[in-house]
Amino acid sequence: MNVSLENRIHVFRAEHRMTQSDLANEIGVSRKTISTIEVGRFVPSTVIALKIAQYFEVPVEEIFSLKELSED
């Protein structure tokens, strides 16, 4: 089964009127890290994913989910 990690970081940032830099500063990573996670080029470590969820005070599953990819 091929899967990808989907995320809703941009949605949560927008709801909190935050930039990528704002979130990066809050959780101790670079803006580029947030950017590459948002667009799906980088899968965050468990620690980073949990820090993001903890910052927004939601379960990690509200931000991150697995999406099954079709096998053509």
mmCIF file with all atom_site columns, N, CA and C in Angstrom:
data_model
loop_
_atom_site.group_PDB
_atom_site.id
_atom_site.type_symbol
_atom_site.label_atom_id
_atom_site.label_alt_id
_atom_site.label_comp_id
_atom_site.label_asym_id
_atom_site.label_entity_id
_atom_site.label_seq_id
_atom_site.pdbx_PDB_ins_code
_atom_site.Cartn_x
_atom_site.Cartn_y
_atom_site.Cartn_z
_atom_site.occupancy
_atom_site.B_iso_or_equiv
_atom_site.pdbx_formal_charge
_atom_site.auth_seq_id
_atom_site.auth_comp_id
_atom_site.auth_asym_id
_atom_site.auth_atom_id
_atom_site.pdbx_PDB_model_num
ATOM 1   N N  . MET A 1 1  ? 0.845  -1.179 0.000   1.00 0.00 ? 1  MET A N  1
ATOM 2   C CA . MET A 1 1  ? 0.000  0.000  0.000   1.00 0.00 ? 1  MET A CA 1
ATOM 3   C C  . MET A 1 1  ? 0.890  1.242  0.000   1.00 0.00 ? 1  MET A C  1
ATOM 4   N N  . ASN A 1 2  ? 0.727  2.081  -0.993  1.00 0.00 ? 2  ASN A N  1
ATOM 5   C CA . ASN A 1 2  ? 1.450  3.354  -1.066  1.00 0.00 ? 2  ASN A CA 1
ATOM 6   C C  . ASN A 1 2  ? 0.604  4.445  -0.426  1.00 0.00 ? 2  ASN A C  1
ATOM 7   N N  . VAL A 1 3  ? 1.230  5.211  0.462   1.00 0.00 ? 3  VAL A N  1
ATOM 8   C CA . VAL A 1 3  ? 0.519  6.297  1.129   1.00 0.00 ? 3  VAL A CA 1
ATOM 9   C C  . VAL A 1 3  ? 1.369  7.557  1.120   1.00 0.00 ? 3  VAL A C  1
ATOM 10  N N  . SER A 1 4  ? 0.688  8.672  1.254   1.00 0.00 ? 4  SER A N  1
ATOM 11  C CA . SER A 1 4  ? 1.385  9.944  1.426   1.00 0.00 ? 4  SER A CA 1
ATOM 12  C C  . SER A 1 4  ? 0.849  10.595 2.696   1.00 0.00 ? 4  SER A C  1
ATOM 13  N N  . LEU A 1 5  ? 1.638  11.480 3.246   1.00 0.00 ? 5  LEU A N  1
ATOM 14  C CA . LEU A 1 5  ? 1.231  12.191 4.451   1.00 0.00 ? 5  LEU A CA 1
ATOM 15  C C  . LEU A 1 5  ? 0.644  13.535 4.036   1.00 0.00 ? 5  LEU A C  1
ATOM 16  N N  . GLU A 1 6  ? -0.643 13.703 4.287   1.00 0.00 ? 6  GLU A N  1
ATOM 17  C CA . GLU A 1 6  ? -1.323 14.957 4.012   1.00 0.00 ? 6  GLU A CA 1
ATOM 18  C C  . GLU A 1 6  ? -1.289 15.801 5.279   1.00 0.00 ? 6  GLU A C  1
ATOM 19  N N  . ASN A 1 7  ? -1.374 17.126 5.124   1.00 0.00 ? 7  ASN A N  1
ATOM 20  C CA . ASN A 1 7  ? -1.423 17.965 6.316   1.00 0.00 ? 7  ASN A CA 1
ATOM 21  C C  . ASN A 1 7  ? -2.296 19.187 6.083   1.00 0.00 ? 7  ASN A C  1
ATOM 22  N N  . ARG A 1 8  ? -2.723 19.774 7.185   1.00 0.00 ? 8  ARG A N  1
ATOM 23  C CA . ARG A 1 8  ? -3.566 20.962 7.157   1.00 0.00 ? 8  ARG A CA 1
ATOM 24  C C  . ARG A 1 8  ? -2.890 22.118 7.893   1.00 0.00 ? 8  ARG A C  1
ATOM 25  N N  . ILE A 1 9  ? -1.577 22.153 7.864   1.00 0.00 ? 9  ILE A N  1
ATOM 26  C CA . ILE A 1 9  ? -0.848 23.192 8.582   1.00 0.00 ? 9  ILE A CA 1
ATOM 27  C C  . ILE A 1 9  ? -1.266 24.576 8.091   1.00 0.00 ? 9  ILE A C  1
ATOM 28  N N  . HIS A 1 10 ? -1.355 24.739 6.765   1.00 0.00 ? 10 HIS A N  1
ATOM 29  C CA . HIS A 1 10 ? -1.712 26.063 6.234   1.00 0.00 ? 10 HIS A CA 1
ATOM 30  C C  . HIS A 1 10 ? -3.081 26.517 6.728   1.00 0.00 ? 10 HIS A C  1
ATOM 31  N N  . VAL A 1 11 ? -4.013 25.588 6.913   1.00 0.00 ? 11 VAL A N  1
ATOM 32  C CA . VAL A 1 11 ? -5.344 25.924 7.416   1.00 0.00 ? 11 VAL A CA 1
ATOM 33  C C  . VAL A 1 11 ? -5.254 26.445 8.848   1.00 0.00 ? 11 VAL A C  1
ATOM 34  N N  . PHE A 1 12 ? -4.514 25.721 9.680   1.00 0.00 ? 12 PHE A N  1
ATOM 35  C CA . PHE A 1 12 ? -4.361 26.135 11.073  1.00 0.00 ? 12 PHE A CA 1
ATOM 36  C C  . PHE A 1 12 ? -3.606 27.460 11.176  1.00 0.00 ? 12 PHE A C  1
ATOM 37  N N  . ARG A 1 13 ? -2.601 27.649 10.326  1.00 0.00 ? 13 ARG A N  1
ATOM 38  C CA . ARG A 1 13 ? -1.879 28.926 10.341  1.00 0.00 ? 13 ARG A CA 1
ATOM 39  C C  . ARG A 1 13 ? -2.812 30.073 9.971   1.00 0.00 ? 13 ARG A C  1
ATOM 40  N N  . ALA A 1 14 ? -3.628 29.855 8.943   1.00 0.00 ? 14 ALA A N  1
ATOM 41  C CA . ALA A 1 14 ? -4.555 30.900 8.493   1.00 0.00 ? 14 ALA A CA 1
ATOM 42  C C  . ALA A 1 14 ? -5.565 31.239 9.594   1.00 0.00 ? 14 ALA A C  1
ATOM 43  N N  . GLU A 1 15 ? -6.078 30.213 10.259  1.00 0.00 ? 15 GLU A N  1
ATOM 44  C CA . GLU A 1 15 ? -7.041 30.445 11.338  1.00 0.00 ? 15 GLU A CA 1
ATOM 45  C C  . GLU A 1 15 ? -6.429 31.253 12.482  1.00 0.00 ? 15 GLU A C  1
ATOM 46  N N  . HIS A 1 16 ? -5.129 31.084 12.689  1.00 0.00 ? 16 HIS A N  1
ATOM 47  C CA . HIS A 1 16 ? -4.434 31.796 13.758  1.00 0.00 ? 16 HIS A CA 1
ATOM 48  C C  . HIS A 1 16 ? -3.680 33.027 13.245  1.00 0.00 ? 16 HIS A C  1
ATOM 49  N N  . ARG A 1 17 ? -3.888 33.353 11.976  1.00 0.00 ? 17 ARG A N  1
ATOM 50  C CA . ARG A 1 17 ? -3.240 34.519 11.346  1.00 0.00 ? 17 ARG A CA 1
ATOM 51  C C  . ARG A 1 17 ? -1.722 34.498 11.564  1.00 0.00 ? 17 ARG A C  1
ATOM 52  N N  . MET A 1 18 ? -1.135 33.361 11.217  1.00 0.00 ? 18 MET A N  1
ATOM 53  C CA . MET A 1 18 ? 0.307  33.162 11.403  1.00 0.00 ? 18 MET A CA 1
ATOM 54  C C  . MET A 1 18 ? 0.997  32.982 10.063  1.00 0.00 ? 18 MET A C  1
ATOM 55  N N  . THR A 1 19 ? 2.229  33.432 9.988   1.00 0.00 ? 19 THR A N  1
ATOM 56  C CA . THR A 1 19 ? 3.068  33.136 8.833   1.00 0.00 ? 19 THR A CA 1
ATOM 57  C C  . THR A 1 19 ? 3.816  31.828 9.100   1.00 0.00 ? 19 THR A C  1
ATOM 58  N N  . GLN A 1 20 ? 4.451  31.318 8.071   1.00 0.00 ? 20 GLN A N  1
ATOM 59  C CA . GLN A 1 20 ? 5.301  30.146 8.260   1.00 0.00 ? 20 GLN A CA 1
ATOM 60  C C  . GLN A 1 20 ? 6.414  30.466 9.247   1.00 0.00 ? 20 GLN A C  1
ATOM 61  N N  . SER A 1 21 ? 6.963  31.660 9.165   1.00 0.00 ? 21 SER A N  1
ATOM 62  C CA . SER A 1 21 ? 8.033  32.069 10.091  1.00 0.00 ? 21 SER A CA 1
ATOM 63  C C  . SER A 1 21 ? 7.537  32.111 11.530  1.00 0.00 ? 21 SER A C  1
ATOM 64  N N  . ASP A 1 22 ? 6.320  32.613 11.734  1.00 0.00 ? 22 ASP A N  1
ATOM 65  C CA . ASP A 1 22 ? 5.754  32.652 13.087  1.00 0.00 ? 22 ASP A CA 1
ATOM 66  C C  . ASP A 1 22 ? 5.697  31.250 13.683  1.00 0.00 ? 22 ASP A C  1
ATOM 67  N N  . LEU A 1 23 ? 5.139  30.306 12.932  1.00 0.00 ? 23 LEU A N  1
ATOM 68  C CA . LEU A 1 23 ? 5.016  28.936 13.432  1.00 0.00 ? 23 LEU A CA 1
ATOM 69  C C  . LEU A 1 23 ? 6.384  28.314 13.650  1.00 0.00 ? 23 LEU A C  1
ATOM 70  N N  . ALA A 1 24 ? 7.285  28.530 12.700  1.00 0.00 ? 24 ALA A N  1
ATOM 71  C CA . ALA A 1 24 ? 8.640  27.991 12.829  1.00 0.00 ? 24 ALA A CA 1
ATOM 72  C C  . ALA A 1 24 ? 9.302  28.471 14.111  1.00 0.00 ? 24 ALA A C  1
ATOM 73  N N  . ASN A 1 25 ? 9.182  29.750 14.411  1.00 0.00 ? 25 ASN A N  1
ATOM 74  C CA . ASN A 1 25 ? 9.765  30.304 15.629  1.00 0.00 ? 25 ASN A CA 1
ATOM 75  C C  . ASN A 1 25 ? 9.146  29.695 16.873  1.00 0.00 ? 25 ASN A C  1
ATOM 76  N N  . GLU A 1 26 ? 7.844  29.460 16.847  1.00 0.00 ? 26 GLU A N  1
ATOM 77  C CA . GLU A 1 26 ? 7.146  28.906 18.009  1.00 0.00 ? 26 GLU A CA 1
ATOM 78  C C  . GLU A 1 26 ? 7.587  27.482 18.330  1.00 0.00 ? 26 GLU A C  1
ATOM 79  N N  . ILE A 1 27 ? 7.885  26.699 17.289  1.00 0.00 ? 27 ILE A N  1
ATOM 80  C CA . ILE A 1 27 ? 8.234  25.290 17.549  1.00 0.00 ? 27 ILE A CA 1
ATOM 81  C C  . ILE A 1 27 ? 9.727  24.993 17.399  1.00 0.00 ? 27 ILE A C  1
ATOM 82  N N  . GLY A 1 28 ? 10.513 26.000 17.040  1.00 0.00 ? 28 GLY A N  1
ATOM 83  C CA . GLY A 1 28 ? 11.959 25.833 17.008  1.00 0.00 ? 28 GLY A CA 1
ATOM 84  C C  . GLY A 1 28 ? 12.539 25.176 15.772  1.00 0.00 ? 28 GLY A C  1
ATOM 85  N N  . VAL A 1 29 ? 11.938 25.472 14.610  1.00 0.00 ? 29 VAL A N  1
ATOM 86  C CA . VAL A 1 29 ? 12.478 24.975 13.341  1.00 0.00 ? 29 VAL A CA 1
ATOM 87  C C  . VAL A 1 29 ? 12.607 26.157 12.385  1.00 0.00 ? 29 VAL A C  1
ATOM 88  N N  . SER A 1 30 ? 13.119 25.906 11.188  1.00 0.00 ? 30 SER A N  1
ATOM 89  C CA . SER A 1 30 ? 13.249 26.980 10.207  1.00 0.00 ? 30 SER A CA 1
ATOM 90  C C  . SER A 1 30 ? 11.944 27.165 9.434   1.00 0.00 ? 30 SER A C  1
ATOM 91  N N  . ARG A 1 31 ? 11.789 28.346 8.830   1.00 0.00 ? 31 ARG A N  1
ATOM 92  C CA . ARG A 1 31 ? 10.634 28.600 7.980   1.00 0.00 ? 31 ARG A CA 1
ATOM 93  C C  . ARG A 1 31 ? 10.601 27.617 6.816   1.00 0.00 ? 31 ARG A C  1
ATOM 94  N N  . LYS A 1 32 ? 11.781 27.303 6.294   1.00 0.00 ? 32 LYS A N  1
ATOM 95  C CA . LYS A 1 32 ? 11.863 26.366 5.170   1.00 0.00 ? 32 LYS A CA 1
ATOM 96  C C  . LYS A 1 32 ? 11.340 24.988 5.561   1.00 0.00 ? 32 LYS A C  1
ATOM 97  N N  . THR A 1 33 ? 11.579 24.581 6.799   1.00 0.00 ? 33 THR A N  1
ATOM 98  C CA . THR A 1 33 ? 11.058 23.288 7.267   1.00 0.00 ? 33 THR A CA 1
ATOM 99  C C  . THR A 1 33 ? 9.534  23.294 7.212   1.00 0.00 ? 33 THR A C  1
ATOM 100 N N  . ILE A 1 34 ? 8.913  24.358 7.724   1.00 0.00 ? 34 ILE A N  1
ATOM 101 C CA . ILE A 1 34 ? 7.447  24.454 7.687   1.00 0.00 ? 34 ILE A CA 1
ATOM 102 C C  . ILE A 1 34 ? 6.968  24.443 6.243   1.00 0.00 ? 34 ILE A C  1
ATOM 103 N N  . SER A 1 35 ? 7.619  25.197 5.383   1.00 0.00 ? 35 SER A N  1
ATOM 104 C CA . SER A 1 35 ? 7.235  25.266 3.976   1.00 0.00 ? 35 SER A CA 1
ATOM 105 C C  . SER A 1 35 ? 7.294  23.896 3.304   1.00 0.00 ? 35 SER A C  1
ATOM 106 N N  . THR A 1 36 ? 8.390  23.173 3.499   1.00 0.00 ? 36 THR A N  1
ATOM 107 C CA . THR A 1 36 ? 8.532  21.879 2.820   1.00 0.00 ? 36 THR A CA 1
ATOM 108 C C  . THR A 1 36 ? 7.581  20.828 3.384   1.00 0.00 ? 36 THR A C  1
ATOM 109 N N  . ILE A 1 37 ? 7.233  20.941 4.662   1.00 0.00 ? 37 ILE A N  1
ATOM 110 C CA . ILE A 1 37 ? 6.225  20.033 5.228   1.00 0.00 ? 37 ILE A CA 1
ATOM 111 C C  . ILE A 1 37 ? 4.863  20.351 4.604   1.00 0.00 ? 37 ILE A C  1
ATOM 112 N N  . GLU A 1 38 ? 4.508  21.628 4.551   1.00 0.00 ? 38 GLU A N  1
ATOM 113 C CA . GLU A 1 38 ? 3.204  22.031 4.015   1.00 0.00 ? 38 GLU A CA 1
ATOM 114 C C  . GLU A 1 38 ? 2.979  21.545 2.597   1.00 0.00 ? 38 GLU A C  1
ATOM 115 N N  . VAL A 1 39 ? 3.991  21.620 1.763   1.00 0.00 ? 39 VAL A N  1
ATOM 116 C CA . VAL A 1 39 ? 3.816  21.211 0.360   1.00 0.00 ? 39 VAL A CA 1
ATOM 117 C C  . VAL A 1 39 ? 4.068  19.723 0.131   1.00 0.00 ? 39 VAL A C  1
ATOM 118 N N  . GLY A 1 40 ? 4.413  19.000 1.183   1.00 0.00 ? 40 GLY A N  1
ATOM 119 C CA . GLY A 1 40 ? 4.566  17.557 1.077   1.00 0.00 ? 40 GLY A CA 1
ATOM 120 C C  . GLY A 1 40 ? 5.910  17.067 0.588   1.00 0.00 ? 40 GLY A C  1
ATOM 121 N N  . ARG A 1 41 ? 6.914  17.940 0.552   1.00 0.00 ? 41 ARG A N  1
ATOM 122 C CA . ARG A 1 41 ? 8.245  17.512 0.116   1.00 0.00 ? 41 ARG A CA 1
ATOM 123 C C  . ARG A 1 41 ? 9.065  16.921 1.254   1.00 0.00 ? 41 ARG A C  1
ATOM 124 N N  . PHE A 1 42 ? 8.609  17.137 2.479   1.00 0.00 ? 42 PHE A N  1
ATOM 125 C CA . PHE A 1 42 ? 9.342  16.666 3.658   1.00 0.00 ? 42 PHE A CA 1
ATOM 126 C C  . PHE A 1 42 ? 8.346  16.094 4.647   1.00 0.00 ? 42 PHE A C  1
ATOM 127 N N  . VAL A 1 43 ? 8.621  14.888 5.128   1.00 0.00 ? 43 VAL A N  1
ATOM 128 C CA . VAL A 1 43 ? 7.790  14.263 6.160   1.00 0.00 ? 43 VAL A CA 1
ATOM 129 C C  . VAL A 1 43 ? 8.405  14.623 7.506   1.00 0.00 ? 43 VAL A C  1
ATOM 130 N N  . PRO A 1 44 ? 7.631  15.288 8.363   1.00 0.00 ? 44 PRO A N  1
ATOM 131 C CA . PRO A 1 44 ? 8.198  15.735 9.635   1.00 0.00 ? 44 PRO A CA 1
ATOM 132 C C  . PRO A 1 44 ? 8.482  14.563 10.569  1.00 0.00 ? 44 PRO A C  1
ATOM 133 N N  . SER A 1 45 ? 9.434  14.778 11.449  1.00 0.00 ? 45 SER A N  1
ATOM 134 C CA . SER A 1 45 ? 9.675  13.789 12.493  1.00 0.00 ? 45 SER A CA 1
ATOM 135 C C  . SER A 1 45 ? 8.464  13.761 13.409  1.00 0.00 ? 45 SER A C  1
ATOM 136 N N  . THR A 1 46 ? 8.368  12.723 14.190  1.00 0.00 ? 46 THR A N  1
ATOM 137 C CA . THR A 1 46 ? 7.283  12.627 15.164  1.00 0.00 ? 46 THR A CA 1
ATOM 138 C C  . THR A 1 46 ? 7.327  13.811 16.121  1.00 0.00 ? 46 THR A C  1
ATOM 139 N N  . VAL A 1 47 ? 8.511  14.211 16.528  1.00 0.00 ? 47 VAL A N  1
ATOM 140 C CA . VAL A 1 47 ? 8.655  15.330 17.465  1.00 0.00 ? 47 VAL A CA 1
ATOM 141 C C  . VAL A 1 47 ? 8.108  16.618 16.854  1.00 0.00 ? 47 VAL A C  1
ATOM 142 N N  . ILE A 1 48 ? 8.458  16.906 15.611  1.00 0.00 ? 48 ILE A N  1
ATOM 143 C CA . ILE A 1 48 ? 7.976  18.124 14.956  1.00 0.00 ? 48 ILE A CA 1
ATOM 144 C C  . ILE A 1 48 ? 6.456  18.068 14.794  1.00 0.00 ? 48 ILE A C  1
ATOM 145 N N  . ALA A 1 49 ? 5.925  16.933 14.352  1.00 0.00 ? 49 ALA A N  1
ATOM 146 C CA . ALA A 1 49 ? 4.476  16.807 14.179  1.00 0.00 ? 49 ALA A CA 1
ATOM 147 C C  . ALA A 1 49 ? 3.753  17.029 15.506  1.00 0.00 ? 49 ALA A C  1
ATOM 148 N N  . LEU A 1 50 ? 4.287  16.460 16.573  1.00 0.00 ? 50 LEU A N  1
ATOM 149 C CA . LEU A 1 50 ? 3.664  16.630 17.888  1.00 0.00 ? 50 LEU A CA 1
ATOM 150 C C  . LEU A 1 50 ? 3.784  18.059 18.387  1.00 0.00 ? 50 LEU A C  1
ATOM 151 N N  . LYS A 1 51 ? 4.907  18.710 18.123  1.00 0.00 ? 51 LYS A N  1
ATOM 152 C CA . LYS A 1 51 ? 5.063  20.115 18.525  1.00 0.00 ? 51 LYS A CA 1
ATOM 153 C C  . LYS A 1 51 ? 4.052  21.007 17.813  1.00 0.00 ? 51 LYS A C  1
ATOM 154 N N  . ILE A 1 52 ? 3.818  20.752 16.533  1.00 0.00 ? 52 ILE A N  1
ATOM 155 C CA . ILE A 1 52 ? 2.848  21.537 15.776  1.00 0.00 ? 52 ILE A CA 1
ATOM 156 C C  . ILE A 1 52 ? 1.450  21.325 16.358  1.00 0.00 ? 52 ILE A C  1
ATOM 157 N N  . ALA A 1 53 ? 1.084  20.076 16.584  1.00 0.00 ? 53 ALA A N  1
ATOM 158 C CA . ALA A 1 53 ? -0.233 19.781 17.149  1.00 0.00 ? 53 ALA A CA 1
ATOM 159 C C  . ALA A 1 53 ? -0.377 20.382 18.546  1.00 0.00 ? 53 ALA A C  1
ATOM 160 N N  . GLN A 1 54 ? 0.659  20.282 19.336  1.00 0.00 ? 54 GLN A N  1
ATOM 161 C CA . GLN A 1 54 ? 0.625  20.829 20.693  1.00 0.00 ? 54 GLN A CA 1
ATOM 162 C C  . GLN A 1 54 ? 0.467  22.353 20.642  1.00 0.00 ? 54 GLN A C  1
ATOM 163 N N  . TYR A 1 55 ? 1.158  22.991 19.742  1.00 0.00 ? 55 TYR A N  1
ATOM 164 C CA . TYR A 1 55 ? 1.049  24.446 19.623  1.00 0.00 ? 55 TYR A CA 1
ATOM 165 C C  . TYR A 1 55 ? -0.394 24.858 19.330  1.00 0.00 ? 55 TYR A C  1
ATOM 166 N N  . PHE A 1 56 ? -1.039 24.152 18.394  1.00 0.00 ? 56 PHE A N  1
ATOM 167 C CA . PHE A 1 56 ? -2.410 24.488 18.022  1.00 0.00 ? 56 PHE A CA 1
ATOM 168 C C  . PHE A 1 56 ? -3.448 23.870 18.967  1.00 0.00 ? 56 PHE A C  1
ATOM 169 N N  . GLU A 1 57 ? -2.983 23.097 19.927  1.00 0.00 ? 57 GLU A N  1
ATOM 170 C CA . GLU A 1 57 ? -3.841 22.478 20.942  1.00 0.00 ? 57 GLU A CA 1
ATOM 171 C C  . GLU A 1 57 ? -4.913 21.572 20.336  1.00 0.00 ? 57 GLU A C  1
ATOM 172 N N  . VAL A 1 58 ? -4.462 20.737 19.397  1.00 0.00 ? 58 VAL A N  1
ATOM 173 C CA . VAL A 1 58 ? -5.351 19.756 18.765  1.00 0.00 ? 58 VAL A CA 1
ATOM 174 C C  . VAL A 1 58 ? -4.613 18.420 18.675  1.00 0.00 ? 58 VAL A C  1
ATOM 175 N N  . PRO A 1 59 ? -5.363 17.319 18.545  1.00 0.00 ? 59 PRO A N  1
ATOM 176 C CA . PRO A 1 59 ? -4.705 16.025 18.314  1.00 0.00 ? 59 PRO A CA 1
ATOM 177 C C  . PRO A 1 59 ? -3.936 16.054 16.991  1.00 0.00 ? 59 PRO A C  1
ATOM 178 N N  . VAL A 1 60 ? -2.840 15.362 16.947  1.00 0.00 ? 60 VAL A N  1
ATOM 179 C CA . VAL A 1 60 ? -1.998 15.360 15.744  1.00 0.00 ? 60 VAL A CA 1
ATOM 180 C C  . VAL A 1 60 ? -2.780 14.900 14.507  1.00 0.00 ? 60 VAL A C  1
ATOM 181 N N  . GLU A 1 61 ? -3.786 14.045 14.711  1.00 0.00 ? 61 GLU A N  1
ATOM 182 C CA . GLU A 1 61 ? -4.594 13.554 13.583  1.00 0.00 ? 61 GLU A CA 1
ATOM 183 C C  . GLU A 1 61 ? -5.457 14.646 12.946  1.00 0.00 ? 61 GLU A C  1
ATOM 184 N N  . GLU A 1 62 ? -5.665 15.759 13.645  1.00 0.00 ? 62 GLU A N  1
ATOM 185 C CA . GLU A 1 62 ? -6.419 16.854 13.033  1.00 0.00 ? 62 GLU A CA 1
ATOM 186 C C  . GLU A 1 62 ? -5.574 17.633 12.033  1.00 0.00 ? 62 GLU A C  1
ATOM 187 N N  . ILE A 1 63 ? -4.266 17.511 12.154  1.00 0.00 ? 63 ILE A N  1
ATOM 188 C CA . ILE A 1 63 ? -3.360 18.225 11.256  1.00 0.00 ? 63 ILE A CA 1
ATOM 189 C C  . ILE A 1 63 ? -2.784 17.288 10.201  1.00 0.00 ? 63 ILE A C  1
ATOM 190 N N  . PHE A 1 64 ? -2.427 16.083 10.604  1.00 0.00 ? 64 PHE A N  1
ATOM 191 C CA . PHE A 1 64 ? -1.787 15.130 9.702   1.00 0.00 ? 64 PHE A CA 1
ATOM 192 C C  . PHE A 1 64 ? -2.668 13.903 9.484   1.00 0.00 ? 64 PHE A C  1
ATOM 193 N N  . SER A 1 65 ? -2.684 13.411 8.234   1.00 0.00 ? 65 SER A N  1
ATOM 194 C CA . SER A 1 65 ? -3.425 12.196 7.918   1.00 0.00 ? 65 SER A CA 1
ATOM 195 C C  . SER A 1 65 ? -2.725 11.465 6.780   1.00 0.00 ? 65 SER A C  1
ATOM 196 N N  . LEU A 1 66 ? -2.983 10.180 6.704   1.00 0.00 ? 66 LEU A N  1
ATOM 197 C CA . LEU A 1 66 ? -2.425 9.380  5.617   1.00 0.00 ? 66 LEU A CA 1
ATOM 198 C C  . LEU A 1 66 ? -3.440 9.301  4.483   1.00 0.00 ? 66 LEU A C  1
ATOM 199 N N  . LYS A 1 67 ? -2.940 9.446  3.277   1.00 0.00 ? 67 LYS A N  1
ATOM 200 C CA . LYS A 1 67 ? -3.781 9.335  2.080   1.00 0.00 ? 67 LYS A CA 1
ATOM 201 C C  . LYS A 1 67 ? -3.243 8.196  1.234   1.00 0.00 ? 67 LYS A C  1
ATOM 202 N N  . GLU A 1 68 ? -4.112 7.259  0.945   1.00 0.00 ? 68 GLU A N  1
ATOM 203 C CA . GLU A 1 68 ? -3.720 6.124  0.120   1.00 0.00 ? 68 GLU A CA 1
ATOM 204 C C  . GLU A 1 68 ? -3.584 6.558  -1.329  1.00 0.00 ? 68 GLU A C  1
ATOM 205 N N  . LEU A 1 69 ? -2.471 6.191  -1.946  1.00 0.00 ? 69 LEU A N  1
ATOM 206 C CA . LEU A 1 69 ? -2.224 6.521  -3.347  1.00 0.00 ? 69 LEU A CA 1
ATOM 207 C C  . LEU A 1 69 ? -2.667 5.361  -4.223  1.00 0.00 ? 69 LEU A C  1
ATOM 208 N N  . SER A 1 70 ? -3.253 5.676  -5.347  1.00 0.00 ? 70 SER A N  1
ATOM 209 C CA . SER A 1 70 ? -3.668 4.623  -6.265  1.00 0.00 ? 70 SER A CA 1
ATOM 210 C C  . SER A 1 70 ? -2.449 4.030  -6.939  1.00 0.00 ? 70 SER A C  1
ATOM 211 N N  . GLU A 1 71 ? -2.520 2.751  -7.169  1.00 0.00 ? 71 GLU A N  1
ATOM 212 C CA . GLU A 1 71 ? -1.410 2.049  -7.828  1.00 0.00 ? 71 GLU A CA 1
ATOM 213 C C  . GLU A 1 71 ? -1.806 1.771  -9.264  1.00 0.00 ? 71 GLU A C  1
ATOM 214 N N  . ASP A 1 72 ? -1.377 2.646  -10.147 1.00 0.00 ? 72 ASP A N  1
ATOM 215 C CA . ASP A 1 72 ? -1.722 2.519  -11.574 1.00 0.00 ? 72 ASP A CA 1
ATOM 216 C C  . ASP A 1 72 ? -0.827 1.545  -12.270 1.00 0.00 ? 72 ASP A C  1
#
